[in-house]
Short mmCIF file of C-alpha atoms in Angstrom, two decimals:
data_model
loop_
_atom_site.label_atom_id
_atom_site.label_comp_id
_atom_site.label_asym_id
_atom_site.label_seq_id
_atom_site.Cartn_x
_atom_site.Cartn_y
_atom_site.Cartn_z
CA MET A 23 44.44 100.57 106.41
CA ASN A 24 42.97 104.40 107.74
CA LEU A 25 41.41 105.11 104.59
CA LEU A 26 40.57 108.57 105.54
CA LYS A 27 44.27 109.48 106.88
CA ALA A 28 45.37 107.86 103.24
CA GLY A 29 43.13 109.76 101.59
CA GLY A 30 43.12 112.89 103.67
CA THR A 31 47.08 112.59 103.10
CA ILE A 32 46.78 112.46 99.60
CA GLY A 33 43.86 115.03 98.70
CA GLY A 34 45.47 117.55 101.23
CA LEU A 35 49.04 117.60 99.33
CA THR A 36 47.19 117.72 96.22
CA LEU A 37 45.29 120.73 96.99
CA VAL A 38 48.65 122.40 97.54
CA SER A 39 49.43 121.60 94.11
CA ARG A 40 46.33 122.01 92.68
CA ILE A 41 45.54 125.66 94.51
CA LEU A 42 49.36 126.68 92.88
CA GLY A 43 48.24 125.29 89.73
CA PHE A 44 45.31 128.07 89.88
CA VAL A 45 47.92 130.62 90.67
CA ARG A 46 49.44 129.32 87.69
CA GLU A 47 46.75 129.35 85.41
CA MET A 48 45.79 133.08 87.03
CA ILE A 49 48.86 134.56 86.15
CA PHE A 50 49.17 132.68 82.46
CA ALA A 51 45.28 133.62 81.93
CA ARG A 52 46.16 137.40 82.46
CA VAL A 53 49.75 137.66 81.07
CA MET A 54 48.97 134.84 77.52
CA GLY A 55 45.15 135.64 77.22
CA ALA A 56 43.54 133.17 74.77
CA SER A 57 46.43 134.40 72.11
CA ALA A 58 48.07 131.98 69.49
CA ALA A 59 51.11 131.54 71.99
CA ALA A 60 48.85 130.27 74.56
CA GLU A 61 47.36 128.02 72.61
CA VAL A 62 50.88 126.21 71.48
CA PHE A 63 52.17 125.85 74.59
CA ILE A 64 48.76 123.94 75.67
CA TRP A 65 49.15 121.74 72.98
CA ALA A 66 53.04 121.70 73.27
CA PHE A 67 52.44 120.49 77.03
CA GLN A 68 49.38 118.40 76.28
CA LEU A 69 51.30 115.26 73.97
CA PRO A 70 53.79 114.49 76.17
CA ASN A 71 51.15 114.31 79.18
CA LEU A 72 49.05 112.35 77.36
CA LEU A 73 52.06 109.74 76.72
CA ARG A 74 52.47 109.71 80.62
CA ARG A 75 48.75 109.08 81.11
CA LEU A 76 49.56 105.99 78.98
CA LEU A 77 52.76 105.13 79.52
CA GLY A 78 52.98 106.08 83.38
CA GLU A 79 49.71 106.84 84.73
CA GLY A 80 47.60 104.37 83.12
CA ALA A 81 47.82 100.15 82.55
CA PHE A 82 51.47 100.04 84.03
CA SER A 83 50.79 101.77 87.19
CA GLN A 84 47.77 99.99 88.08
CA GLY A 85 49.56 96.88 86.93
CA PHE A 86 52.47 97.40 88.67
CA VAL A 87 51.42 98.48 92.26
CA PRO A 88 49.75 94.69 93.33
CA LEU A 89 52.69 93.10 92.38
CA PHE A 90 54.52 94.94 94.00
CA ALA A 91 52.73 94.86 97.05
CA ARG A 92 52.47 91.31 96.92
CA ARG A 93 56.24 90.68 97.18
CA ILE A 94 56.40 93.05 100.05
CA GLY A 95 57.14 90.24 102.89
CA LYS A 96 54.71 89.68 105.70
CA ASP A 97 57.16 91.04 108.13
CA GLY A 98 58.09 93.92 105.69
CA ASP A 99 60.80 92.68 104.31
CA LEU A 100 61.38 94.99 100.89
CA THR A 101 64.00 92.35 99.45
CA ASP A 102 61.85 91.02 96.92
CA ALA A 103 59.62 93.92 95.81
CA LYS A 104 63.06 95.76 95.93
CA ARG A 105 64.47 93.17 93.06
CA PHE A 106 61.43 93.27 91.33
CA ALA A 107 61.16 97.05 90.67
CA GLU A 108 64.61 97.43 89.52
CA GLU A 109 64.03 94.15 86.67
CA VAL A 110 61.04 96.93 85.64
CA GLN A 111 63.38 99.80 85.87
CA ALA A 112 65.36 98.14 83.96
CA VAL A 113 62.85 97.82 81.05
CA PHE A 114 61.20 100.85 81.54
CA LEU A 115 63.79 103.40 81.63
CA PRO A 116 65.51 102.78 78.55
CA ALA A 117 61.88 102.39 76.75
CA LEU A 118 61.00 106.03 77.58
CA ILE A 119 64.00 106.93 76.31
CA VAL A 120 63.73 105.33 73.03
CA ILE A 121 60.19 106.56 72.18
CA THR A 122 61.31 110.38 73.31
CA ALA A 123 63.87 109.86 70.60
CA LEU A 124 61.46 108.84 68.04
CA PHE A 125 59.02 111.43 68.52
CA VAL A 126 61.39 114.13 68.76
CA ILE A 127 62.66 113.56 65.69
CA ALA A 128 59.85 112.59 64.11
CA MET A 129 57.78 115.92 65.62
CA PRO A 130 56.80 117.92 62.06
CA ALA A 131 55.16 115.37 60.97
CA VAL A 132 53.11 114.60 64.31
CA VAL A 133 51.92 117.65 64.42
CA ILE A 134 50.69 117.30 60.98
CA ALA A 135 48.91 114.45 62.22
CA VAL A 136 46.87 115.33 65.42
CA ALA A 137 46.82 119.00 64.40
CA SER A 138 43.81 120.35 62.22
CA GLU A 139 44.81 122.71 59.14
CA ARG A 140 44.14 125.93 60.73
CA TRP A 141 47.10 125.46 62.44
CA THR A 142 49.37 123.49 60.02
CA GLY A 143 48.47 126.02 57.55
CA ASP A 144 50.26 128.84 59.03
CA PRO A 145 53.84 128.06 58.58
CA GLU A 146 55.40 130.27 61.62
CA LYS A 147 52.60 128.49 63.73
CA PHE A 148 53.68 125.01 62.72
CA GLY A 149 57.26 126.08 63.05
CA PHE A 150 56.66 127.12 66.29
CA THR A 151 54.17 124.17 67.62
CA VAL A 152 56.77 121.71 66.45
CA PHE A 153 59.83 123.74 68.86
CA LEU A 154 57.73 123.62 71.72
CA THR A 155 56.63 120.40 71.37
CA ARG A 156 60.43 118.97 70.80
CA VAL A 157 61.34 120.89 74.06
CA THR A 158 58.61 120.19 76.24
CA PHE A 159 58.92 116.12 75.09
CA PRO A 160 61.47 115.06 77.03
CA TYR A 161 59.50 115.55 80.18
CA LEU A 162 57.98 112.29 79.46
CA ILE A 163 60.81 110.43 80.51
CA PHE A 164 60.87 111.96 84.20
CA ILE A 165 57.53 111.93 84.77
CA ALA A 166 56.96 108.68 83.65
CA MET A 167 59.84 107.86 86.03
CA VAL A 168 58.05 109.53 88.70
CA SER A 169 54.83 107.19 88.39
CA LEU A 170 57.16 103.81 88.78
CA PHE A 171 58.74 105.45 92.19
CA SER A 172 55.22 106.60 93.30
CA GLY A 173 54.11 103.35 92.66
CA ILE A 174 56.64 101.77 94.87
CA LEU A 175 55.96 104.59 97.56
CA ASN A 176 52.26 104.28 97.51
CA SER A 177 52.89 100.71 98.11
CA LEU A 178 54.64 101.16 101.16
CA SER A 179 51.79 103.66 102.47
CA ARG A 180 54.36 106.50 101.98
CA PHE A 181 51.91 109.01 100.22
CA THR A 182 53.48 112.19 100.73
CA ALA A 183 56.26 112.66 98.71
CA ALA A 184 54.36 111.22 95.01
CA ALA A 185 51.36 113.66 96.03
CA PHE A 186 53.62 116.76 97.16
CA ALA A 187 55.59 115.89 93.52
CA PRO A 188 53.57 117.83 91.07
CA THR A 189 53.67 121.17 92.98
CA LEU A 190 57.45 121.52 92.15
CA LEU A 191 56.33 121.32 88.25
CA ASN A 192 53.66 124.42 89.03
CA LEU A 193 56.43 126.13 90.75
CA ALA A 194 58.79 125.61 87.85
CA LEU A 195 55.76 126.80 85.72
CA VAL A 196 54.96 129.77 87.71
CA GLY A 197 58.83 130.92 88.04
CA ALA A 198 58.94 131.01 84.35
CA LEU A 199 55.45 133.42 84.29
CA LEU A 200 57.07 135.54 86.46
CA LEU A 201 60.27 135.67 85.05
CA VAL A 202 59.41 136.05 81.31
CA PRO A 203 56.21 138.19 81.93
CA GLU A 204 55.77 139.94 78.97
CA GLY A 205 53.45 137.46 77.19
CA GLY A 206 53.85 135.79 73.89
CA ALA A 207 56.24 133.53 72.08
CA ALA A 208 58.96 134.24 74.97
CA THR A 209 56.99 133.54 77.53
CA ALA A 210 55.46 130.07 75.76
CA VAL A 211 59.26 129.02 75.34
CA ALA A 212 60.11 129.77 79.02
CA MET A 213 57.35 128.04 80.14
CA SER A 214 58.26 124.74 77.94
CA TRP A 215 61.85 125.01 79.37
CA ALA A 216 59.94 124.96 82.90
CA VAL A 217 58.10 121.87 82.25
CA LEU A 218 61.89 119.95 82.02
CA VAL A 219 62.76 121.60 85.32
CA GLY A 220 59.95 120.47 86.85
CA GLY A 221 60.28 117.37 85.58
CA VAL A 222 63.77 116.95 87.26
CA LEU A 223 62.63 118.02 90.68
CA GLN A 224 60.03 115.39 90.76
CA LEU A 225 61.70 112.43 90.05
CA GLY A 226 64.79 114.15 92.05
CA LEU A 227 61.93 114.18 95.47
CA CYS A 228 60.58 110.57 94.51
CA VAL A 229 63.89 109.30 94.03
CA ILE A 230 64.95 110.60 97.74
CA ALA A 231 61.98 109.62 99.38
CA ALA A 232 62.18 105.88 98.19
CA ARG A 233 65.66 105.69 99.39
CA ARG A 234 64.37 106.86 103.00
CA ALA A 235 61.74 104.11 102.99
CA GLY A 236 64.66 101.94 102.37
CA LEU A 237 64.70 101.21 98.38
CA THR A 238 67.61 102.67 96.19
CA LEU A 239 66.87 101.08 93.00
CA ARG A 240 70.18 100.30 90.98
CA LEU A 241 70.70 100.62 87.45
CA LEU A 242 70.68 97.02 85.95
CA PRO A 243 71.21 96.26 82.19
CA PRO A 244 67.66 95.67 80.27
CA ARG A 245 66.82 92.15 80.87
CA MET A 246 63.43 90.36 80.57
CA THR A 247 62.94 88.26 83.16
CA PRO A 248 59.90 86.21 84.20
CA ARG A 249 58.54 88.66 86.48
CA VAL A 250 58.95 91.62 84.28
CA LYS A 251 57.42 89.02 81.43
CA GLU A 252 54.67 88.39 84.16
CA LEU A 253 53.81 92.38 84.32
CA LEU A 254 53.94 92.94 80.69
CA ILE A 255 51.19 89.99 80.03
CA LEU A 256 49.42 91.78 82.67
CA ILE A 257 49.42 95.12 81.24
CA LEU A 258 50.48 95.33 77.87
CA PRO A 259 46.77 94.23 76.10
CA ALA A 260 45.54 96.92 78.50
CA THR A 261 47.98 99.68 77.41
CA ILE A 262 47.42 98.40 73.86
CA GLY A 263 44.27 99.25 74.65
CA ALA A 264 44.50 101.92 76.99
CA GLY A 265 46.25 103.37 73.57
CA GLY A 266 42.33 103.95 72.25
CA TYR A 267 41.91 106.33 74.78
CA TYR A 268 44.93 108.65 73.75
CA ILE A 269 44.31 108.08 70.46
CA SER A 270 40.76 109.69 71.10
CA GLN A 271 42.03 112.40 73.18
CA LEU A 272 44.51 113.01 70.34
CA PHE A 273 40.94 113.21 67.83
CA TYR A 274 39.55 115.84 70.76
CA ALA A 275 43.11 117.84 70.22
CA TYR A 276 42.17 117.54 66.57
CA PHE A 277 38.60 119.20 67.00
CA ALA A 278 39.70 121.73 69.41
CA THR A 279 42.33 122.93 66.93
CA ARG A 280 39.27 123.45 64.31
CA LEU A 281 37.68 125.30 66.32
CA PRO A 282 38.33 129.30 66.37
CA GLU A 283 41.64 130.76 68.25
CA GLY A 284 41.38 130.45 71.74
CA SER A 285 39.11 127.33 72.40
CA PHE A 286 42.33 125.57 73.73
CA VAL A 287 42.68 127.88 76.16
CA TYR A 288 39.41 127.77 77.33
CA LEU A 289 38.75 124.22 77.04
CA SER A 290 42.27 123.62 79.29
CA GLN A 291 41.27 126.41 81.96
CA ALA A 292 37.75 124.27 81.98
CA ASP A 293 39.56 120.86 82.61
CA ARG A 294 41.54 121.86 85.49
CA LEU A 295 38.47 123.03 88.08
CA ASN A 296 37.23 119.58 86.56
CA GLN A 297 40.16 118.32 87.61
CA LEU A 298 40.24 119.64 91.11
CA PRO A 299 38.00 117.47 92.97
CA LEU A 300 39.07 114.83 90.29
CA ALA A 301 42.29 114.74 92.17
CA LEU A 302 41.56 115.62 95.36
CA VAL A 303 38.94 113.17 96.19
CA GLY A 304 38.78 110.46 92.91
CA SER A 305 42.46 109.61 92.39
CA ALA A 306 43.31 109.94 95.91
CA ILE A 307 40.93 107.83 97.23
CA GLY A 308 41.89 105.43 94.05
CA THR A 309 45.51 105.33 94.81
CA ALA A 310 44.63 104.92 98.69
CA ILE A 311 42.57 101.65 97.90
CA LEU A 312 44.26 99.54 95.45
CA PRO A 313 47.46 98.86 97.22
CA ALA A 314 44.45 97.81 100.36
CA ILE A 315 41.88 95.78 97.66
CA SER A 316 44.91 94.01 96.66
CA ARG A 317 46.17 92.73 99.57
CA HIS A 318 42.18 91.95 101.06
CA ILE A 319 41.96 89.73 97.68
CA GLY A 320 45.75 88.41 97.92
CA LEU A 321 44.24 86.94 101.42
CA ASN A 322 40.72 86.30 100.02
CA GLU A 323 38.84 88.54 101.90
CA ASP A 324 35.89 89.77 99.16
CA ARG A 325 33.76 90.78 102.00
CA GLU A 326 36.60 93.17 103.16
CA ALA A 327 37.40 94.22 99.77
CA SER A 328 33.59 95.30 98.94
CA LEU A 329 33.68 97.26 101.83
CA LEU A 330 36.56 99.50 101.68
CA GLN A 331 34.95 100.19 98.07
CA GLY A 332 31.23 100.74 99.73
CA ARG A 333 33.69 103.08 101.89
CA ALA A 334 35.52 104.50 99.62
CA THR A 335 32.35 105.68 97.51
CA GLU A 336 30.85 107.46 100.13
CA LEU A 337 33.98 109.22 100.95
CA ALA A 338 34.06 110.32 97.41
CA MET A 339 30.47 111.07 96.97
CA LEU A 340 30.54 112.95 100.05
CA LEU A 341 32.67 116.10 98.28
CA THR A 342 32.09 115.01 94.44
CA ILE A 343 28.27 115.53 94.33
CA PRO A 344 28.38 119.00 95.88
CA ALA A 345 31.56 120.37 94.14
CA THR A 346 29.27 119.11 90.73
CA ILE A 347 26.71 121.21 91.97
CA ALA A 348 29.02 124.37 92.81
CA LEU A 349 30.60 124.38 89.64
CA MET A 350 27.41 124.33 87.59
CA VAL A 351 25.79 126.56 89.19
CA ALA A 352 28.86 129.13 89.79
CA ALA A 353 30.67 128.33 86.70
CA GLY A 354 30.49 132.17 85.22
CA PRO A 355 31.60 133.29 88.69
CA ILE A 356 34.48 131.27 89.42
CA MET A 357 35.85 131.94 85.67
CA THR A 358 35.95 135.45 85.88
CA VAL A 359 36.79 135.71 89.62
CA LEU A 360 39.91 133.30 88.69
CA PHE A 361 40.71 134.53 85.07
CA GLU A 362 39.00 137.65 83.71
CA GLY A 363 42.18 140.81 83.58
CA GLY A 364 44.72 141.46 81.52
CA LYS A 365 44.27 140.26 78.58
CA PHE A 366 41.95 137.92 79.48
CA THR A 367 38.49 139.69 78.49
CA ALA A 368 34.96 138.99 79.81
CA ALA A 369 33.60 136.86 76.61
CA ASP A 370 36.79 134.50 77.12
CA ALA A 371 35.56 134.32 80.71
CA ALA A 372 31.44 133.53 79.81
CA THR A 373 32.78 131.09 76.91
CA SER A 374 34.69 129.34 79.76
CA ALA A 375 32.30 129.34 82.20
CA LEU A 376 30.00 127.54 79.69
CA VAL A 377 32.76 124.89 78.79
CA LEU A 378 33.01 124.22 82.35
CA SER A 379 29.24 124.04 83.48
CA VAL A 380 29.02 121.31 80.71
CA LEU A 381 31.99 119.23 81.67
CA VAL A 382 31.76 118.54 85.45
CA ALA A 383 28.18 117.21 84.31
CA GLY A 384 30.04 114.12 84.40
CA LEU A 385 32.32 114.88 87.63
CA PRO A 386 31.02 112.59 89.69
CA ALA A 387 31.13 109.49 86.73
CA TYR A 388 35.03 110.72 86.51
CA VAL A 389 35.36 109.79 90.22
CA MET A 390 33.47 106.62 90.17
CA ILE A 391 36.30 105.44 87.08
CA LYS A 392 38.88 105.73 89.86
CA VAL A 393 36.75 104.20 92.82
CA LEU A 394 35.52 101.58 90.97
CA ALA A 395 38.77 100.49 88.15
CA PRO A 396 39.85 99.42 91.70
CA GLY A 397 38.01 96.55 92.04
CA PHE A 398 39.26 95.31 88.54
CA TYR A 399 43.02 95.48 88.84
CA ALA A 400 43.75 94.28 92.21
CA ARG A 401 42.09 91.23 89.75
CA LYS A 402 44.31 91.38 87.75
CA ASP A 403 41.86 92.11 85.34
CA MET A 404 43.21 94.65 83.26
CA LYS A 405 41.06 94.57 80.09
CA THR A 406 37.73 94.97 81.18
CA PRO A 407 38.01 98.79 81.93
CA VAL A 408 39.83 99.45 79.02
CA ILE A 409 37.56 97.63 76.63
CA ILE A 410 34.83 99.78 78.47
CA THR A 411 36.53 102.77 77.92
CA LEU A 412 37.29 102.16 74.18
CA VAL A 413 34.02 101.32 73.58
CA THR A 414 32.14 104.52 75.24
CA LEU A 415 35.52 106.85 73.66
CA ALA A 416 34.51 105.70 70.50
CA LEU A 417 31.13 106.99 70.70
CA GLY A 418 31.96 110.45 71.97
CA VAL A 419 34.60 110.57 68.76
CA ILE A 420 31.67 109.66 66.70
CA ALA A 421 29.27 112.18 68.24
CA ASN A 422 32.21 115.18 67.67
CA PHE A 423 32.50 114.42 64.47
CA LEU A 424 28.90 114.57 63.47
CA LEU A 425 27.97 117.53 65.87
CA ILE A 426 31.29 119.89 66.27
CA GLU A 427 30.94 121.96 63.41
CA ARG A 428 27.37 123.04 63.64
CA HIS A 429 27.53 123.28 67.54
CA GLY A 430 30.79 124.58 68.21
CA ILE A 431 32.99 123.97 71.64
CA VAL A 432 29.58 122.82 73.84
CA VAL A 433 29.80 119.60 72.15
CA LEU A 434 33.23 118.45 73.40
CA PRO A 435 32.95 118.62 77.11
CA LEU A 436 29.58 117.12 76.22
CA THR A 437 30.55 114.05 74.80
CA THR A 438 33.55 114.00 77.59
CA ALA A 439 30.82 114.28 80.09
CA ALA A 440 28.17 111.44 78.79
CA ALA A 441 31.24 108.80 77.58
CA ALA A 442 32.48 109.19 81.32
CA TRP A 443 28.62 108.32 82.85
CA LEU A 444 28.00 105.17 80.38
CA ASN A 445 31.94 104.01 81.64
CA ALA A 446 31.37 104.27 85.36
CA ILE A 447 27.72 103.24 84.97
CA ALA A 448 29.00 100.08 82.93
CA LEU A 449 31.80 99.26 85.52
CA TYR A 450 29.62 99.11 88.35
CA VAL A 451 27.06 97.15 86.64
CA LEU A 452 29.99 94.38 85.86
CA LEU A 453 31.22 94.60 89.20
CA ALA A 454 27.86 93.63 90.61
CA ARG A 455 27.01 90.76 88.15
CA ARG A 456 30.09 89.22 89.55
CA GLY A 457 29.30 89.79 93.36
CA GLN A 458 31.93 91.92 93.92
CA PHE A 459 30.55 95.43 94.80
CA ARG A 460 27.05 96.60 95.15
CA ILE A 461 25.44 99.71 96.38
CA GLU A 462 23.62 98.53 99.68
CA GLY A 463 21.03 99.63 101.57
CA TRP A 464 23.52 101.96 104.10
CA LEU A 465 25.10 103.57 101.10
CA ALA A 466 22.07 104.15 99.12
CA SER A 467 20.51 106.22 101.60
CA ARG A 468 23.73 108.14 102.40
CA LEU A 469 23.63 108.81 98.68
CA VAL A 470 20.28 110.26 98.57
CA ARG A 471 20.75 112.59 101.45
CA GLN A 472 23.51 113.92 100.33
CA LEU A 473 21.90 114.56 96.74
CA ILE A 474 19.08 116.55 99.10
CA ALA A 475 21.74 118.58 100.40
CA ALA A 476 23.83 119.67 97.37
CA ALA A 477 20.38 120.67 95.54
CA ALA A 478 20.01 122.87 98.91
CA MET A 479 23.43 124.23 98.45
CA GLY A 480 23.03 124.91 94.36
CA ALA A 481 20.50 127.00 94.88
CA THR A 482 21.86 128.79 97.93
CA ILE A 483 24.74 129.41 95.77
CA TRP A 484 22.14 130.69 92.57
CA LEU A 485 20.82 133.33 94.81
CA VAL A 486 24.45 134.65 96.97
CA GLY A 487 25.46 134.60 93.17
CA GLY A 488 23.18 136.63 92.08
CA LEU A 489 23.17 139.00 95.05
CA LEU A 490 26.54 139.77 94.35
CA ASP A 491 26.48 139.98 90.87
CA ASP A 492 28.47 143.04 90.96
CA TYR A 493 31.35 142.27 92.79
CA PHE A 494 33.07 138.95 91.01
CA ALA A 495 34.37 141.56 88.32
CA GLY A 496 35.01 144.41 90.51
CA SER A 497 38.27 144.85 92.38
CA VAL A 498 40.30 142.60 94.09
CA GLY A 499 38.46 143.30 97.32
CA LYS A 500 35.13 142.76 96.10
CA ARG A 501 36.17 139.96 94.11
CA LEU A 502 37.45 138.45 97.14
CA ILE A 503 34.52 139.16 99.52
CA GLY A 504 32.01 137.55 96.38
CA THR A 505 34.24 134.32 96.35
CA VAL A 506 34.30 133.76 100.06
CA ALA A 507 30.35 135.11 100.29
CA LEU A 508 29.60 132.46 97.80
CA ILE A 509 31.61 129.36 98.77
CA GLY A 510 30.71 130.10 102.65
CA ALA A 511 27.05 130.35 101.95
CA GLY A 512 27.08 126.49 99.70
CA SER A 513 29.27 125.08 102.47
CA LEU A 514 27.42 126.16 105.31
CA VAL A 515 23.97 125.01 104.21
CA TYR A 516 25.81 121.82 102.07
CA PHE A 517 27.54 120.66 105.56
CA ALA A 518 24.76 121.40 107.61
CA LEU A 519 22.17 119.69 106.10
CA ALA A 520 24.66 116.71 105.25
CA TRP A 521 25.17 116.46 108.83
CA MET A 522 21.34 116.65 109.92
CA THR A 523 20.09 114.55 107.61
CA GLY A 524 22.72 111.68 108.38
CA GLY A 525 24.03 112.23 104.71
CA MET A 526 27.67 112.04 106.50
CA ASP A 527 29.07 109.73 108.82
CA LYS A 528 29.39 111.58 112.09
CA GLU A 529 32.66 109.55 113.08
CA ASP A 530 34.59 110.58 109.93
CA VAL A 531 33.74 114.38 110.79
CA LEU A 532 35.62 113.47 113.98
CA VAL A 533 38.44 111.45 112.56
CA LEU A 534 38.60 115.11 110.72
CA LEU A 535 39.08 117.26 113.71
CA ARG A 536 41.12 114.80 115.23
CA LYS A 537 38.89 113.55 118.02
CA LYS A 538 38.94 110.14 117.05
CA LYS A 539 40.37 107.14 115.15
CA VAL A 540 38.33 105.32 113.04
CA GLU A 541 39.50 102.91 110.06
CA ALA A 542 37.92 102.16 107.37
CA GLN A 543 34.73 100.51 108.02
CA PRO A 544 31.64 100.47 106.59
CA GLY A 545 29.18 103.38 107.50
CA THR A 546 25.84 102.37 108.48
CA PRO A 547 22.79 105.22 107.88
CA ALA A 548 22.59 107.88 110.69
#
């Protein structure tokens, strides 16, 4: 498996989606501002997304991919794998429909349970929240099925459609903003319906891609076959445990509703910036290595599996470390350039920047969780990562209860980042104790050199940002000049130093320049 090629395909197409997502957020900020209607839409979209991550992208996806991959014949025969996918779909789809119907019916009680009195005590805001969430919630059915088909495609090393699919959601949401640009409730309603349209488009793309790969899944009646039971036995404990994570996210939503109006918007914008490198690097590489690690372990090639994780760590940190430093140092200019304007004020941008600078402190940990967790999933150990997540997030929830009234919005990103670091450290320690993965000398050397290069880059960004301070809130032309100068100077310093000091594998650069073809082998310090 060519890790660079697979990760590059996923990351590149994810970048397209994320760029369009930023276009969406920039328009959203200017049209909606940090208003009550903006908060309600974000809340309404967040709820089905949380359940989607639990039922589609959480334990289910991580458990399904290894089982599906192991049923692909040595000569590429898909007969057994196809039958397994059909059996899973026959149970998964009806379950999604029932869950969605129950939530839609009980939505007033759900809102009362999750939102604070600041929301539920306002009849107009409460009613609007119930309505919008009922509109968006069926998105869960489509996007969870996308996760099933994405798992199939990724197992076949066909990453393009699944990585491109989120772009269709962003196109639908941008379309709604452009068609209904007056802001307020009307725009929020249009965007809620656009969420459903985006879900349909994403599922359609993945179904077509699976058919082109030779897999057309029939709709079978629900039946608990032995192979479905095997999957459930594998993922059910982890899914129940992972439910604790999403309950903690609902706690965070509750905490956000206790904060002053606009807090949901600030947290959402900071999270979008934080999610960019996480999706481009962590999720891309994590998605790419899970089938490969599963195959190595299935062939008792433990050393190869460990080397693959080491290589993934090197590649992930090569981009994550500078992204972390850059987002921390340049949070103010970034938020000003992207969002300030229209109904989004300079004070709004400053608060968003504060949240971002704290949240990204945990970015390397978020990415390493994506790289380390496949080492457990590929060995059918779904419980350990979930237990670690539950413990660390429970500590975060407790900290929020104790600190949020006194210190305000900054507590939410701070506890999130701290929980991520505890999670990543615990995963690594357990893998190392089991002899399944350790940071070897060549990898430690690379990481130290990357840190040195990133520190120099951070100093450069701070200096350039101070010199061009007036540009970031100026005209479109000035904002563009300031942004290009900031990114250009920082990137030049980081990659030049990483190249000269051996912080990056020079073979990787030749691959990216299409001058050589390199498979996923461990690097050695230059």
